[in-house]
Structures are given as structure tokens and as C-alpha cells.
CSV table of C-alpha atoms in Angstrom, one decimal:
chain,number,residue,atom,x,y,z
A,289,MET,CA,40.2,-17.8,61.8
A,290,PRO,CA,39.1,-21.4,62.4
A,291,MET,CA,40.7,-23.4,65.1
A,292,ARG,CA,43.8,-25.3,63.5
A,293,LEU,CA,43.6,-28.3,65.8
A,294,ASP,CA,42.1,-29.2,69.6
A,295,TYR,CA,45.2,-29.6,71.7
A,296,THR,CA,43.0,-30.4,74.8
A,297,LYS,CA,41.9,-33.3,73.0
A,298,ILE,CA,45.1,-34.4,71.5
A,299,ALA,CA,47.5,-33.9,74.3
A,300,PRO,CA,45.4,-33.8,77.3
A,301,GLU,CA,48.3,-34.7,79.8
A,302,GLY,CA,50.1,-32.2,78.8
A,303,VAL,CA,47.2,-29.8,79.0
A,304,LYS,CA,46.4,-31.2,82.4
A,305,VAL,CA,49.8,-30.2,83.7
A,306,LEU,CA,49.9,-26.6,82.5
A,307,GLY,CA,46.3,-26.5,84.2
A,308,GLY,CA,48.3,-27.9,87.6
A,309,VAL,CA,50.4,-25.0,87.4
A,310,TYR,CA,47.8,-22.7,86.5
A,311,GLY,CA,45.9,-24.1,89.8
A,312,TYR,CA,49.4,-23.7,91.9
A,313,ILE,CA,49.3,-19.9,91.0
A,314,MET,CA,45.5,-19.5,91.8
A,315,HIS,CA,46.1,-20.9,95.3
A,316,SER,CA,49.2,-18.9,96.0
A,317,ASP,CA,49.4,-15.9,98.2
A,318,LEU,CA,49.2,-13.8,95.3
A,319,SER,CA,45.8,-11.8,94.9
A,320,PRO,CA,43.6,-13.4,91.9
A,321,VAL,CA,43.0,-10.0,90.9
A,322,LEU,CA,46.6,-9.5,90.7
A,323,VAL,CA,47.4,-12.6,89.0
A,324,ASP,CA,44.4,-11.8,86.5
A,325,LEU,CA,46.2,-8.2,85.7
A,326,VAL,CA,49.3,-9.9,85.1
A,327,PHE,CA,47.6,-12.6,82.7
A,328,LEU,CA,45.9,-9.9,80.8
A,329,ARG,CA,49.0,-7.8,80.6
A,330,VAL,CA,51.0,-10.7,79.3
A,331,SER,CA,48.3,-11.6,77.0
A,332,GLN,CA,48.2,-8.2,75.6
A,333,ILE,CA,52.0,-8.0,74.8
A,334,ASN,CA,51.6,-11.6,73.0
A,335,ASN,CA,48.6,-10.2,71.3
A,336,CYS,CA,46.3,-13.1,72.3
A,337,ALA,CA,42.9,-12.5,71.5
A,338,TYR,CA,41.6,-15.8,73.1
A,339,CYS,CA,43.4,-15.0,76.4
A,340,ILE,CA,42.7,-10.9,76.3
A,341,ASP,CA,39.0,-12.0,76.1
A,342,MET,CA,39.3,-14.7,78.7
A,343,HIS,CA,41.3,-12.6,81.5
A,344,THR,CA,39.2,-9.1,80.8
A,345,ARG,CA,36.0,-11.2,81.5
A,346,ASP,CA,37.4,-12.6,84.6
A,347,LEU,CA,38.6,-9.3,85.9
A,348,LEU,CA,35.2,-8.1,85.3
A,349,LYS,CA,33.6,-10.8,87.3
A,350,ARG,CA,36.0,-10.1,90.1
A,351,GLY,CA,34.8,-6.5,90.0
A,352,VAL,CA,37.5,-4.6,88.3
A,353,SER,CA,36.3,-1.6,86.8
A,354,VAL,CA,35.9,-0.9,83.0
A,355,GLU,CA,38.1,2.4,83.3
A,356,LYS,CA,40.9,0.2,84.9
A,357,LEU,CA,40.7,-2.4,82.2
A,358,ALA,CA,40.9,0.0,79.6
A,359,LEU,CA,44.2,1.1,80.8
A,360,VAL,CA,46.0,-2.0,81.7
A,361,GLN,CA,47.9,-1.6,78.4
A,362,ALA,CA,48.9,2.1,79.6
A,363,TRP,CA,49.3,1.2,83.1
A,364,LYS,CA,52.1,3.5,83.6
A,365,GLU,CA,49.8,6.5,82.8
A,366,GLY,CA,46.9,4.8,84.7
A,367,GLY,CA,47.4,7.2,87.8
A,368,ASN,CA,46.0,6.0,90.9
A,369,LEU,CA,43.8,3.0,89.1
A,370,PHE,CA,46.8,1.0,90.0
A,371,ASP,CA,48.3,0.6,93.2
A,372,LEU,CA,52.4,0.5,93.6
A,373,ARG,CA,52.3,-3.4,94.0
A,374,GLU,CA,50.3,-3.7,90.8
A,375,ARG,CA,52.4,-1.5,89.0
A,376,ALA,CA,55.6,-3.5,90.2
A,377,ALA,CA,53.7,-6.9,89.1
A,378,LEU,CA,53.0,-5.3,85.7
A,379,ALA,CA,56.5,-4.0,85.2
A,380,TRP,CA,57.9,-7.3,86.1
A,381,ALA,CA,55.4,-9.1,83.7
A,382,GLU,CA,56.5,-7.0,80.7
A,383,SER,CA,60.2,-7.2,81.4
A,384,VAL,CA,59.8,-11.2,81.9
A,385,THR,CA,57.7,-11.8,79.0
A,386,LEU,CA,59.8,-9.3,76.7
A,387,VAL,CA,63.3,-11.3,77.9
A,388,ALA,CA,64.7,-11.4,74.6
A,389,GLN,CA,64.7,-7.5,74.6
A,390,THR,CA,65.1,-6.7,78.2
A,391,GLY,CA,67.3,-9.3,79.4
A,392,VAL,CA,65.3,-8.7,82.8
A,393,PRO,CA,67.9,-6.2,84.0
A,394,ASP,CA,68.6,-5.8,87.7
A,395,SER,CA,66.5,-2.6,87.9
A,396,ALA,CA,63.3,-4.7,87.4
A,397,TYR,CA,64.5,-7.2,89.7
A,398,GLU,CA,65.1,-4.4,92.4
A,399,VAL,CA,61.6,-2.7,91.8
A,400,ALA,CA,59.8,-6.0,91.9
A,401,ARG,CA,61.7,-7.3,95.0
A,402,ALA,CA,60.7,-4.0,97.0
A,403,PHE,CA,57.0,-5.0,96.7
A,404,PHE,CA,57.2,-8.8,96.7
A,405,ASN,CA,58.9,-11.3,98.9
A,406,GLU,CA,61.0,-14.1,97.5
A,407,ARG,CA,58.2,-16.6,97.1
A,408,GLU,CA,55.6,-14.2,95.7
A,409,LEU,CA,58.4,-13.3,93.1
A,410,VAL,CA,59.0,-16.9,92.2
A,411,ASP,CA,54.9,-17.6,92.0
A,412,LEU,CA,54.5,-14.3,90.3
A,413,THR,CA,57.3,-15.2,87.6
A,414,ILE,CA,55.8,-19.0,87.2
A,415,ALA,CA,52.4,-16.9,86.4
A,416,ILE,CA,54.0,-14.9,83.8
A,417,SER,CA,55.9,-18.0,82.3
A,418,VAL,CA,52.5,-20.2,82.4
A,419,MET,CA,50.4,-17.3,80.7
A,420,ASN,CA,53.1,-17.3,78.0
A,421,THR,CA,53.0,-20.9,77.2
A,422,TYR,CA,49.1,-20.4,77.3
A,423,ASN,CA,49.2,-17.5,74.8
A,424,ARG,CA,51.4,-19.8,72.4
A,425,MET,CA,49.2,-22.8,72.4
A,426,ALA,CA,46.0,-20.3,71.9
A,427,ILE,CA,48.0,-18.3,69.1
A,428,SER,CA,49.5,-21.1,67.6
A,429,PHE,CA,46.6,-23.3,67.3
A,430,ARG,CA,43.8,-20.5,66.7
A,431,ASN,CA,41.6,-20.6,69.8
A,432,THR,CA,38.6,-18.5,68.9
A,433,PRO,CA,37.7,-16.0,71.7
A,434,GLN,CA,34.4,-16.3,73.6
A,435,ALA,CA,33.5,-12.8,72.2
A,436,VAL,CA,33.9,-13.9,68.8
A,437,ALA,CA,32.1,-17.1,69.2
A,438,GLU,CA,29.1,-15.3,70.5
A,439,HIS,CA,28.9,-13.2,67.3
């Protein structure tokens, strides 16, 4: 699919603000691998090919195994490939991303709070929110995944 428009050129100030939020998250106390796993899962839920491709590549560069990447979508069945903190983050990411369906119930909050302090949980929720925004931008304006551009 051809790109509809290049929002980075049309609204560079807005894109810069989004980049600032992304930068804030990448400098938070959350591990970069955890953040990228959450970014990948949110992008899978939203079916954003551009972001799925990007975050899969980022995780590979960070040394995450192909086996683990292959099971991010089915992390609940991923056995010990995902530690308890990653499981809590992925569950929170799903509940927050699907907010219209889940309402982010108390049970989801309690699981997340068992593994993240208040600041980490706020930062994790900001990460989930900014990735949902990036997904909507990439999908709406048809950003081409690197894998597609290479072929």
C-alpha cells in the first residue's frame, strides 16, 4: 500500500512532541527489552505492520531470541520464556490497549501493581499510550514496514 502522506514533514512539531514522550519512556526505569516487548504486543493488537516490523527488529538487536519473539502474541502460553514481570506488563498492555472492551478492571490493576511500583506503572501506561498513538498514525497514513520496503 502506498503511503498516504508523510506526517513527519507535515506536522514536525507534533511528531517531535511524540518523540519526546518516546524518549522519556526509553530513559525511564523500565528495561528497554520490557518496553519493546510491550510496544510489540500493542502493535500486534492494533495490527500495525510498520510497528510490528520495527519492534521485532529492535528486540532482535537487544538479543531477544526468535523463539520468544514468535510467542509474544501468545505470551500466556509461552512458559518460562516470559518472566513474571514481563507477563504482568503484557497483561496490562492488553487491558489498557483494549480499554473499550476491558474497562481496565481492578483485577488487571492488582496484577500490574504486584510487579510495578507506582512510577513504573504510570510510565508503563504512558508507553502503552504512546505506542497506541504511533500505531494509529502509521496505520492511518500507511507507513511502509522496512521488511516490505526491502523487497
